[in-house]
Amino acid sequence: MKIIRFEAKIMLSVMTVEIVSLSNKLTTGGTAVCKGILEFSNYSKDGETKTSLSYEGYGAAAVSLMNAGVYSNGIAIGYVDIVDRTPVFKINSFIHTGLPIVVAEEEFVMTTLG
């Protein structure tokens, strides 16, 4: 029987992200846990490309994610882990930088004075 080993090099990553979905809970030990989907942008000759990635945050990172909320932007510091052949971004720290700017369509009415 041949044993195949998978070895991954863990690299610290700092990304500007948008939180797309968020679910949270407390473990039996009282630790906050957050999981969900985030998006980050890549830029290439074809322009901006958004990529979705699952994430997990524990402890202080989870509390920061919960306080920021869904659709918030921030700086995520952590590493990518491969879980059952699926990449998951493990967030060690999250710095909330604000909500995205959304421009809503408004109806303008022209009036004349006099």
PDB file of N, CA and C in Angstrom, residues 5-104:
ATOM      1  N   ARG A   5       1.356  11.594   0.567  1.00  0.00           N
ATOM      2  CA  ARG A   5       1.309  12.708   1.499  1.00  0.00           C
ATOM      3  C   ARG A   5       1.082  14.003   0.738  1.00  0.00           C
ATOM      4  N   PHE A   6       0.234  14.813   1.297  1.00  0.00           N
ATOM      5  CA  PHE A   6       0.007  16.144   0.735  1.00  0.00           C
ATOM      6  C   PHE A   6       0.574  17.148   1.710  1.00  0.00           C
ATOM      7  N   GLU A   7       1.500  17.940   1.232  1.00  0.00           N
ATOM      8  CA  GLU A   7       2.111  18.938   2.095  1.00  0.00           C
ATOM      9  C   GLU A   7       1.858  20.312   1.497  1.00  0.00           C
ATOM     10  N   ALA A   8       1.335  21.203   2.286  1.00  0.00           N
ATOM     11  CA  ALA A   8       1.049  22.554   1.813  1.00  0.00           C
ATOM     12  C   ALA A   8       1.885  23.558   2.590  1.00  0.00           C
ATOM     13  N   LYS A   9       2.393  24.509   1.890  1.00  0.00           N
ATOM     14  CA  LYS A   9       3.127  25.599   2.517  1.00  0.00           C
ATOM     15  C   LYS A   9       2.110  26.669   2.879  1.00  0.00           C
ATOM     16  N   ILE A  10       2.076  27.067   4.117  1.00  0.00           N
ATOM     17  CA  ILE A  10       1.137  28.087   4.569  1.00  0.00           C
ATOM     18  C   ILE A  10       1.784  29.446   4.359  1.00  0.00           C
ATOM     19  N   MET A  11       1.064  30.320   3.668  1.00  0.00           N
ATOM     20  CA  MET A  11       1.569  31.653   3.388  1.00  0.00           C
ATOM     21  C   MET A  11       0.586  32.681   3.923  1.00  0.00           C
ATOM     22  N   LEU A  12       1.098  33.626   4.672  1.00  0.00           N
ATOM     23  CA  LEU A  12       0.272  34.700   5.196  1.00  0.00           C
ATOM     24  C   LEU A  12      -0.233  35.543   4.034  1.00  0.00           C
ATOM     25  N   SER A  13      -1.496  35.907   4.086  1.00  0.00           N
ATOM     26  CA  SER A  13      -2.101  36.681   3.016  1.00  0.00           C
ATOM     27  C   SER A  13      -2.863  37.855   3.618  1.00  0.00           C
ATOM     28  N   VAL A  14      -2.767  38.996   2.962  1.00  0.00           N
ATOM     29  CA  VAL A  14      -3.507  40.189   3.356  1.00  0.00           C
ATOM     30  C   VAL A  14      -4.334  40.589   2.138  1.00  0.00           C
ATOM     31  N   MET A  15      -5.661  40.619   2.291  1.00  0.00           N
ATOM     32  CA  MET A  15      -6.534  40.921   1.166  1.00  0.00           C
ATOM     33  C   MET A  15      -7.580  41.956   1.565  1.00  0.00           C
ATOM     34  N   THR A  16      -7.939  42.814   0.620  1.00  0.00           N
ATOM     35  CA  THR A  16      -9.084  43.690   0.789  1.00  0.00           C
ATOM     36  C   THR A  16     -10.284  42.906   0.269  1.00  0.00           C
ATOM     37  N   VAL A  17     -11.283  42.730   1.132  1.00  0.00           N
ATOM     38  CA  VAL A  17     -12.393  41.841   0.788  1.00  0.00           C
ATOM     39  C   VAL A  17     -13.738  42.503   1.060  1.00  0.00           C
ATOM     40  N   GLU A  18     -14.788  41.899   0.498  1.00  0.00           N
ATOM     41  CA  GLU A  18     -16.161  42.253   0.827  1.00  0.00           C
ATOM     42  C   GLU A  18     -16.825  41.005   1.382  1.00  0.00           C
ATOM     43  N   ILE A  19     -17.475  41.130   2.536  1.00  0.00           N
ATOM     44  CA  ILE A  19     -18.168  40.000   3.154  1.00  0.00           C
ATOM     45  C   ILE A  19     -19.509  39.830   2.436  1.00  0.00           C
ATOM     46  N   VAL A  20     -19.717  38.685   1.793  1.00  0.00           N
ATOM     47  CA  VAL A  20     -20.936  38.423   1.026  1.00  0.00           C
ATOM     48  C   VAL A  20     -21.981  37.715   1.884  1.00  0.00           C
ATOM     49  N   SER A  21     -21.540  36.767   2.691  1.00  0.00           N
ATOM     50  CA  SER A  21     -22.459  36.086   3.613  1.00  0.00           C
ATOM     51  C   SER A  21     -21.733  35.835   4.924  1.00  0.00           C
ATOM     52  N   LEU A  22     -22.536  35.696   5.991  1.00  0.00           N
ATOM     53  CA  LEU A  22     -21.947  35.558   7.319  1.00  0.00           C
ATOM     54  C   LEU A  22     -22.898  34.768   8.204  1.00  0.00           C
ATOM     55  N   SER A  23     -22.378  33.750   8.838  1.00  0.00           N
ATOM     56  CA  SER A  23     -23.140  33.052   9.876  1.00  0.00           C
ATOM     57  C   SER A  23     -22.221  32.916  11.082  1.00  0.00           C
ATOM     58  N   ASN A  24     -22.798  33.041  12.273  1.00  0.00           N
ATOM     59  CA  ASN A  24     -21.961  32.989  13.465  1.00  0.00           C
ATOM     60  C   ASN A  24     -22.595  32.113  14.523  1.00  0.00           C
ATOM     61  N   LYS A  25     -21.747  31.671  15.431  1.00  0.00           N
ATOM     62  CA  LYS A  25     -22.205  30.870  16.558  1.00  0.00           C
ATOM     63  C   LYS A  25     -21.136  30.919  17.640  1.00  0.00           C
ATOM     64  N   LEU A  26     -21.474  30.390  18.792  1.00  0.00           N
ATOM     65  CA  LEU A  26     -20.514  30.236  19.885  1.00  0.00           C
ATOM     66  C   LEU A  26     -20.258  28.750  20.086  1.00  0.00           C
ATOM     67  N   THR A  27     -19.005  28.389  20.304  1.00  0.00           N
ATOM     68  CA  THR A  27     -18.693  26.998  20.604  1.00  0.00           C
ATOM     69  C   THR A  27     -19.092  26.711  22.046  1.00  0.00           C
ATOM     70  N   THR A  28     -19.068  25.441  22.437  1.00  0.00           N
ATOM     71  CA  THR A  28     -19.413  25.086  23.816  1.00  0.00           C
ATOM     72  C   THR A  28     -18.439  25.713  24.807  1.00  0.00           C
ATOM     73  N   GLY A  29     -17.231  26.016  24.353  1.00  0.00           N
ATOM     74  CA  GLY A  29     -16.246  26.680  25.213  1.00  0.00           C
ATOM     75  C   GLY A  29     -16.399  28.190  25.249  1.00  0.00           C
ATOM     76  N   GLY A  30     -17.345  28.733  24.465  1.00  0.00           N
ATOM     77  CA  GLY A  30     -17.588  30.165  24.477  1.00  0.00           C
ATOM     78  C   GLY A  30     -16.816  30.960  23.439  1.00  0.00           C
ATOM     79  N   THR A  31     -16.150  30.284  22.499  1.00  0.00           N
ATOM     80  CA  THR A  31     -15.399  30.973  21.455  1.00  0.00           C
ATOM     81  C   THR A  31     -16.324  31.347  20.305  1.00  0.00           C
ATOM     82  N   ALA A  32     -16.229  32.579  19.832  1.00  0.00           N
ATOM     83  CA  ALA A  32     -17.024  33.024  18.686  1.00  0.00           C
ATOM     84  C   ALA A  32     -16.449  32.431  17.404  1.00  0.00           C
ATOM     85  N   VAL A  33     -17.345  31.979  16.518  1.00  0.00           N
ATOM     86  CA  VAL A  33     -16.956  31.407  15.226  1.00  0.00           C
ATOM     87  C   VAL A  33     -17.804  32.061  14.145  1.00  0.00           C
ATOM     88  N   CYS A  34     -17.162  32.501  13.057  1.00  0.00           N
ATOM     89  CA  CYS A  34     -17.858  33.076  11.901  1.00  0.00           C
ATOM     90  C   CYS A  34     -17.449  32.300  10.659  1.00  0.00           C
ATOM     91  N   LYS A  35     -18.423  32.028   9.804  1.00  0.00           N
ATOM     92  CA  LYS A  35     -18.156  31.362   8.528  1.00  0.00           C
ATOM     93  C   LYS A  35     -18.986  32.036   7.468  1.00  0.00           C
ATOM     94  N   GLY A  36     -18.545  31.948   6.224  1.00  0.00           N
ATOM     95  CA  GLY A  36     -19.312  32.512   5.136  1.00  0.00           C
ATOM     96  C   GLY A  36     -18.528  32.577   3.846  1.00  0.00           C
ATOM     97  N   ILE A  37     -18.956  33.503   2.981  1.00  0.00           N
ATOM     98  CA  ILE A  37     -18.327  33.708   1.683  1.00  0.00           C
ATOM     99  C   ILE A  37     -17.836  35.149   1.617  1.00  0.00           C
ATOM    100  N   LEU A  38     -16.634  35.333   1.083  1.00  0.00           N
ATOM    101  CA  LEU A  38     -16.104  36.669   0.840  1.00  0.00           C
ATOM    102  C   LEU A  38     -15.732  36.795  -0.625  1.00  0.00           C
ATOM    103  N   GLU A  39     -15.603  38.023  -1.095  1.00  0.00           N
ATOM    104  CA  GLU A  39     -15.152  38.286  -2.458  1.00  0.00           C
ATOM    105  C   GLU A  39     -13.936  39.196  -2.415  1.00  0.00           C
ATOM    106  N   PHE A  40     -13.000  38.931  -3.327  1.00  0.00           N
ATOM    107  CA  PHE A  40     -11.870  39.833  -3.515  1.00  0.00           C
ATOM    108  C   PHE A  40     -11.679  40.027  -5.011  1.00  0.00           C
ATOM    109  N   SER A  41     -11.008  41.107  -5.377  1.00  0.00           N
ATOM    110  CA  SER A  41     -10.846  41.444  -6.794  1.00  0.00           C
ATOM    111  C   SER A  41      -9.432  41.178  -7.260  1.00  0.00           C
ATOM    112  N   ASN A  42      -9.343  40.692  -8.488  1.00  0.00           N
ATOM    113  CA  ASN A  42      -8.074  40.536  -9.186  1.00  0.00           C
ATOM    114  C   ASN A  42      -8.107  41.476 -10.385  1.00  0.00           C
ATOM    115  N   TYR A  43      -6.990  42.013 -10.734  1.00  0.00           N
ATOM    116  CA  TYR A  43      -6.919  42.885 -11.899  1.00  0.00           C
ATOM    117  C   TYR A  43      -5.952  42.286 -12.904  1.00  0.00           C
ATOM    118  N   SER A  44      -6.385  42.222 -14.153  1.00  0.00           N
ATOM    119  CA  SER A  44      -5.536  41.691 -15.213  1.00  0.00           C
ATOM    120  C   SER A  44      -5.753  42.529 -16.460  1.00  0.00           C
ATOM    121  N   LYS A  45      -5.193  42.089 -17.566  1.00  0.00           N
ATOM    122  CA  LYS A  45      -5.358  42.831 -18.820  1.00  0.00           C
ATOM    123  C   LYS A  45      -6.821  42.883 -19.252  1.00  0.00           C
ATOM    124  N   ASP A  46      -7.638  41.944 -18.762  1.00  0.00           N
ATOM    125  CA  ASP A  46      -9.058  41.921 -19.108  1.00  0.00           C
ATOM    126  C   ASP A  46      -9.896  42.779 -18.180  1.00  0.00           C
ATOM    127  N   GLY A  47      -9.294  43.399 -17.180  1.00  0.00           N
ATOM    128  CA  GLY A  47     -10.017  44.232 -16.231  1.00  0.00           C
ATOM    129  C   GLY A  47     -10.191  43.552 -14.891  1.00  0.00           C
ATOM    130  N   GLU A  48     -11.171  44.044 -14.133  1.00  0.00           N
ATOM    131  CA  GLU A  48     -11.413  43.528 -12.783  1.00  0.00           C
ATOM    132  C   GLU A  48     -12.180  42.208 -12.835  1.00  0.00           C
ATOM    133  N   THR A  49     -11.723  41.254 -12.038  1.00  0.00           N
ATOM    134  CA  THR A  49     -12.398  39.975 -11.897  1.00  0.00           C
ATOM    135  C   THR A  49     -12.615  39.723 -10.415  1.00  0.00           C
ATOM    136  N   LYS A  50     -13.866  39.468 -10.030  1.00  0.00           N
ATOM    137  CA  LYS A  50     -14.158  39.166  -8.628  1.00  0.00           C
ATOM    138  C   LYS A  50     -14.135  37.659  -8.420  1.00  0.00           C
ATOM    139  N   THR A  51     -13.544  37.250  -7.310  1.00  0.00           N
ATOM    140  CA  THR A  51     -13.437  35.839  -6.970  1.00  0.00           C
ATOM    141  C   THR A  51     -14.064  35.609  -5.605  1.00  0.00           C
ATOM    142  N   SER A  52     -14.880  34.573  -5.479  1.00  0.00           N
ATOM    143  CA  SER A  52     -15.499  34.208  -4.199  1.00  0.00           C
ATOM    144  C   SER A  52     -14.673  33.126  -3.522  1.00  0.00           C
ATOM    145  N   LEU A  53     -14.662  33.167  -2.192  1.00  0.00           N
ATOM    146  CA  LEU A  53     -13.893  32.212  -1.415  1.00  0.00           C
ATOM    147  C   LEU A  53     -14.576  32.026  -0.064  1.00  0.00           C
ATOM    148  N   SER A  54     -14.632  30.786   0.403  1.00  0.00           N
ATOM    149  CA  SER A  54     -15.168  30.525   1.745  1.00  0.00           C
ATOM    150  C   SER A  54     -14.170  31.024   2.783  1.00  0.00           C
ATOM    151  N   TYR A  55     -14.690  31.441   3.937  1.00  0.00           N
ATOM    152  CA  TYR A  55     -13.798  31.897   5.008  1.00  0.00           C
ATOM    153  C   TYR A  55     -14.293  31.383   6.351  1.00  0.00           C
ATOM    154  N   GLU A  56     -13.381  31.389   7.314  1.00  0.00           N
ATOM    155  CA  GLU A  56     -13.682  31.060   8.703  1.00  0.00           C
ATOM    156  C   GLU A  56     -12.877  32.012   9.581  1.00  0.00           C
ATOM    157  N   GLY A  57     -13.504  32.490  10.637  1.00  0.00           N
ATOM    158  CA  GLY A  57     -12.816  33.336  11.600  1.00  0.00           C
ATOM    159  C   GLY A  57     -13.164  32.880  13.004  1.00  0.00           C
ATOM    160  N   TYR A  58     -12.213  32.915  13.917  1.00  0.00           N
ATOM    161  CA  TYR A  58     -12.416  32.468  15.292  1.00  0.00           C
ATOM    162  C   TYR A  58     -11.993  33.568  16.257  1.00  0.00           C
ATOM    163  N   GLY A  59     -12.636  33.606  17.414  1.00  0.00           N
ATOM    164  CA  GLY A  59     -12.242  34.529  18.477  1.00  0.00           C
ATOM    165  C   GLY A  59     -12.430  35.983  18.100  1.00  0.00           C
ATOM    166  N   ALA A  60     -11.360  36.778  18.274  1.00  0.00           N
ATOM    167  CA  ALA A  60     -11.425  38.219  18.014  1.00  0.00           C
ATOM    168  C   ALA A  60     -11.744  38.512  16.546  1.00  0.00           C
ATOM    169  N   ALA A  61     -11.228  37.701  15.626  1.00  0.00           N
ATOM    170  CA  ALA A  61     -11.530  37.896  14.199  1.00  0.00           C
ATOM    171  C   ALA A  61     -13.014  37.699  13.941  1.00  0.00           C
ATOM    172  N   ALA A  62     -13.628  36.708  14.580  1.00  0.00           N
ATOM    173  CA  ALA A  62     -15.061  36.451  14.413  1.00  0.00           C
ATOM    174  C   ALA A  62     -15.882  37.610  14.961  1.00  0.00           C
ATOM    175  N   VAL A  63     -15.481  38.156  16.086  1.00  0.00           N
ATOM    176  CA  VAL A  63     -16.198  39.291  16.668  1.00  0.00           C
ATOM    177  C   VAL A  63     -16.103  40.501  15.733  1.00  0.00           C
ATOM    178  N   SER A  64     -14.939  40.752  15.156  1.00  0.00           N
ATOM    179  CA  SER A  64     -14.773  41.858  14.203  1.00  0.00           C
ATOM    180  C   SER A  64     -15.652  41.660  12.975  1.00  0.00           C
ATOM    181  N   LEU A  65     -15.719  40.422  12.479  1.00  0.00           N
ATOM    182  CA  LEU A  65     -16.567  40.115  11.322  1.00  0.00           C
ATOM    183  C   LEU A  65     -18.043  40.320  11.650  1.00  0.00           C
ATOM    184  N   MET A  66     -18.469  39.874  12.832  1.00  0.00           N
ATOM    185  CA  MET A  66     -19.865  40.035  13.242  1.00  0.00           C
ATOM    186  C   MET A  66     -20.226  41.514  13.391  1.00  0.00           C
ATOM    187  N   ASN A  67     -19.320  42.310  13.958  1.00  0.00           N
ATOM    188  CA  ASN A  67     -19.572  43.736  14.121  1.00  0.00           C
ATOM    189  C   ASN A  67     -19.637  44.461  12.780  1.00  0.00           C
ATOM    190  N   ALA A  68     -18.829  44.025  11.817  1.00  0.00           N
ATOM    191  CA  ALA A  68     -18.812  44.652  10.492  1.00  0.00           C
ATOM    192  C   ALA A  68     -20.087  44.319   9.723  1.00  0.00           C
ATOM    193  N   GLY A  69     -20.490  43.058   9.743  1.00  0.00           N
ATOM    194  CA  GLY A  69     -21.717  42.648   9.078  1.00  0.00           C
ATOM    195  C   GLY A  69     -21.553  42.336   7.604  1.00  0.00           C
ATOM    196  N   VAL A  70     -22.665  41.879   7.020  1.00  0.00           N
ATOM    197  CA  VAL A  70     -22.693  41.491   5.613  1.00  0.00           C
ATOM    198  C   VAL A  70     -22.561  42.731   4.734  1.00  0.00           C
ATOM    199  N   TYR A  71     -21.933  42.570   3.594  1.00  0.00           N
ATOM    200  CA  TYR A  71     -21.676  43.607   2.589  1.00  0.00           C
ATOM    201  C   TYR A  71     -20.702  44.675   3.056  1.00  0.00           C
ATOM    202  N   SER A  72     -19.988  44.430   4.133  1.00  0.00           N
ATOM    203  CA  SER A  72     -18.982  45.388   4.570  1.00  0.00           C
ATOM    204  C   SER A  72     -17.651  45.079   3.895  1.00  0.00           C
ATOM    205  N   ASN A  73     -16.819  46.086   3.788  1.00  0.00           N
ATOM    206  CA  ASN A  73     -15.480  45.937   3.231  1.00  0.00           C
ATOM    207  C   ASN A  73     -14.477  45.938   4.370  1.00  0.00           C
ATOM    208  N   GLY A  74     -13.358  45.272   4.141  1.00  0.00           N
ATOM    209  CA  GLY A  74     -12.335  45.265   5.162  1.00  0.00           C
ATOM    210  C   GLY A  74     -11.052  44.618   4.681  1.00  0.00           C
ATOM    211  N   ILE A  75     -10.086  44.612   5.563  1.00  0.00           N
ATOM    212  CA  ILE A  75      -8.793  43.987   5.296  1.00  0.00           C
ATOM    213  C   ILE A  75      -8.742  42.699   6.103  1.00  0.00           C
ATOM    214  N   ALA A  76      -8.626  41.576   5.408  1.00  0.00           N
ATOM    215  CA  ALA A  76      -8.567  40.273   6.052  1.00  0.00           C
ATOM    216  C   ALA A  76      -7.128  39.778   6.047  1.00  0.00           C
ATOM    217  N   ILE A  77      -6.656  39.365   7.210  1.00  0.00           N
ATOM    218  CA  ILE A  77      -5.302  38.840   7.357  1.00  0.00           C
ATOM    219  C   ILE A  77      -5.431  37.394   7.790  1.00  0.00           C
ATOM    220  N   GLY A  78      -4.801  36.493   7.060  1.00  0.00           N
ATOM    221  CA  GLY A  78      -4.904  35.076   7.385  1.00  0.00           C
ATOM    222  C   GLY A  78      -4.147  34.233   6.383  1.00  0.00           C
ATOM    223  N   TYR A  79      -4.665  33.023   6.136  1.00  0.00           N
ATOM    224  CA  TYR A  79      -4.017  32.096   5.209  1.00  0.00           C
ATOM    225  C   TYR A  79      -5.076  31.201   4.577  1.00  0.00           C
ATOM    226  N   VAL A  80      -4.750  30.641   3.433  1.00  0.00           N
ATOM    227  CA  VAL A  80      -5.658  29.730   2.745  1.00  0.00           C
ATOM    228  C   VAL A  80      -5.323  28.309   3.180  1.00  0.00           C
ATOM    229  N   ASP A  81      -6.343  27.591   3.620  1.00  0.00           N
ATOM    230  CA  ASP A  81      -6.205  26.196   4.023  1.00  0.00           C
ATOM    231  C   ASP A  81      -7.038  25.360   3.061  1.00  0.00           C
ATOM    232  N   ILE A  82      -6.573  24.174   2.737  1.00  0.00           N
ATOM    233  CA  ILE A  82      -7.314  23.272   1.864  1.00  0.00           C
ATOM    234  C   ILE A  82      -8.042  22.264   2.746  1.00  0.00           C
ATOM    235  N   VAL A  83      -9.390  22.317   2.722  1.00  0.00           N
ATOM    236  CA  VAL A  83     -10.223  21.412   3.510  1.00  0.00           C
ATOM    237  C   VAL A  83     -11.045  20.579   2.532  1.00  0.00           C
ATOM    238  N   ASP A  84     -10.803  19.265   2.496  1.00  0.00           N
ATOM    239  CA  ASP A  84     -11.495  18.371   1.560  1.00  0.00           C
ATOM    240  C   ASP A  84     -11.433  18.907   0.134  1.00  0.00           C
ATOM    241  N   ARG A  85     -10.249  19.301  -0.296  1.00  0.00           N
ATOM    242  CA  ARG A  85      -9.977  19.816  -1.639  1.00  0.00           C
ATOM    243  C   ARG A  85     -10.674  21.144  -1.942  1.00  0.00           C
ATOM    244  N   THR A  86     -11.130  21.825  -0.912  1.00  0.00           N
ATOM    245  CA  THR A  86     -11.778  23.120  -1.072  1.00  0.00           C
ATOM    246  C   THR A  86     -10.973  24.172  -0.322  1.00  0.00           C
ATOM    247  N   PRO A  87     -10.590  25.261  -1.007  1.00  0.00           N
ATOM    248  CA  PRO A  87      -9.850  26.305  -0.302  1.00  0.00           C
ATOM    249  C   PRO A  87     -10.750  27.086   0.652  1.00  0.00           C
ATOM    250  N   VAL A  88     -10.254  27.305   1.866  1.00  0.00           N
ATOM    251  CA  VAL A  88     -10.958  28.086   2.882  1.00  0.00           C
ATOM    252  C   VAL A  88      -9.972  29.111   3.429  1.00  0.00           C
ATOM    253  N   PHE A  89     -10.377  30.390   3.421  1.00  0.00           N
ATOM    254  CA  PHE A  89      -9.512  31.435   3.946  1.00  0.00           C
ATOM    255  C   PHE A  89      -9.722  31.522   5.449  1.00  0.00           C
ATOM    256  N   LYS A  90      -8.706  31.190   6.218  1.00  0.00           N
ATOM    257  CA  LYS A  90      -8.754  31.246   7.680  1.00  0.00           C
ATOM    258  C   LYS A  90      -8.325  32.647   8.103  1.00  0.00           C
ATOM    259  N   ILE A  91      -9.279  33.427   8.607  1.00  0.00           N
ATOM    260  CA  ILE A  91      -9.011  34.819   8.964  1.00  0.00           C
ATOM    261  C   ILE A  91      -8.518  34.897  10.405  1.00  0.00           C
ATOM    262  N   ASN A  92      -7.320  35.440  10.566  1.00  0.00           N
ATOM    263  CA  ASN A  92      -6.748  35.656  11.898  1.00  0.00           C
ATOM    264  C   ASN A  92      -7.098  37.028  12.441  1.00  0.00           C
ATOM    265  N   SER A  93      -7.304  38.000  11.545  1.00  0.00           N
ATOM    266  CA  SER A  93      -7.626  39.360  11.948  1.00  0.00           C
ATOM    267  C   SER A  93      -8.425  40.025  10.829  1.00  0.00           C
ATOM    268  N   PHE A  94      -9.408  40.844  11.220  1.00  0.00           N
ATOM    269  CA  PHE A  94     -10.226  41.557  10.241  1.00  0.00           C
ATOM    270  C   PHE A  94     -10.354  43.008  10.676  1.00  0.00           C
ATOM    271  N   ILE A  95     -10.022  43.920   9.764  1.00  0.00           N
ATOM    272  CA  ILE A  95     -10.106  45.351  10.030  1.00  0.00           C
ATOM    273  C   ILE A  95     -11.201  45.915   9.139  1.00  0.00           C
ATOM    274  N   HIS A  96     -12.284  46.362   9.765  1.00  0.00           N
ATOM    275  CA  HIS A  96     -13.429  46.883   9.032  1.00  0.00           C
ATOM    276  C   HIS A  96     -13.099  48.258   8.473  1.00  0.00           C
ATOM    277  N   THR A  97     -13.301  48.446   7.162  1.00  0.00           N
ATOM    278  CA  THR A  97     -13.000  49.735   6.539  1.00  0.00           C
ATOM    279  C   THR A  97     -14.246  50.461   6.058  1.00  0.00           C
ATOM    280  N   GLY A  98     -15.427  49.865   6.204  1.00  0.00           N
ATOM    281  CA  GLY A  98     -16.668  50.560   5.846  1.00  0.00           C
ATOM    282  C   GLY A  98     -17.575  49.740   4.968  1.00  0.00           C
ATOM    283  N   LEU A  99     -18.727  50.317   4.707  1.00  0.00           N
ATOM    284  CA  LEU A  99     -19.696  49.689   3.823  1.00  0.00           C
ATOM    285  C   LEU A  99     -19.425  50.138   2.392  1.00  0.00           C
ATOM    286  N   PRO A 100     -19.752  49.309   1.402  1.00  0.00           N
ATOM    287  CA  PRO A 100     -19.533  49.717   0.018  1.00  0.00           C
ATOM    288  C   PRO A 100     -20.446  50.886  -0.356  1.00  0.00           C
ATOM    289  N   ILE A 101     -19.991  51.704  -1.260  1.00  0.00           N
ATOM    290  CA  ILE A 101     -20.799  52.827  -1.730  1.00  0.00           C
ATOM    291  C   ILE A 101     -21.732  52.322  -2.823  1.00  0.00           C
ATOM    292  N   VAL A 102     -23.022  52.497  -2.611  1.00  0.00           N
ATOM    293  CA  VAL A 102     -24.015  52.082  -3.597  1.00  0.00           C
ATOM    294  C   VAL A 102     -24.745  53.330  -4.057  1.00  0.00           C
ATOM    295  N   VAL A 103     -24.738  53.559  -5.349  1.00  0.00           N
ATOM    296  CA  VAL A 103     -25.418  54.723  -5.895  1.00  0.00           C
ATOM    297  C   VAL A 103     -26.804  54.286  -6.343  1.00  0.00           C
ATOM    298  N   ALA A 104     -27.813  54.842  -5.717  1.00  0.00           N
ATOM    299  CA  ALA A 104     -29.196  54.499  -6.056  1.00  0.00           C
ATOM    300  C   ALA A 104     -29.699  55.459  -7.129  1.00  0.00           C
TER     301      ALA A 104
END
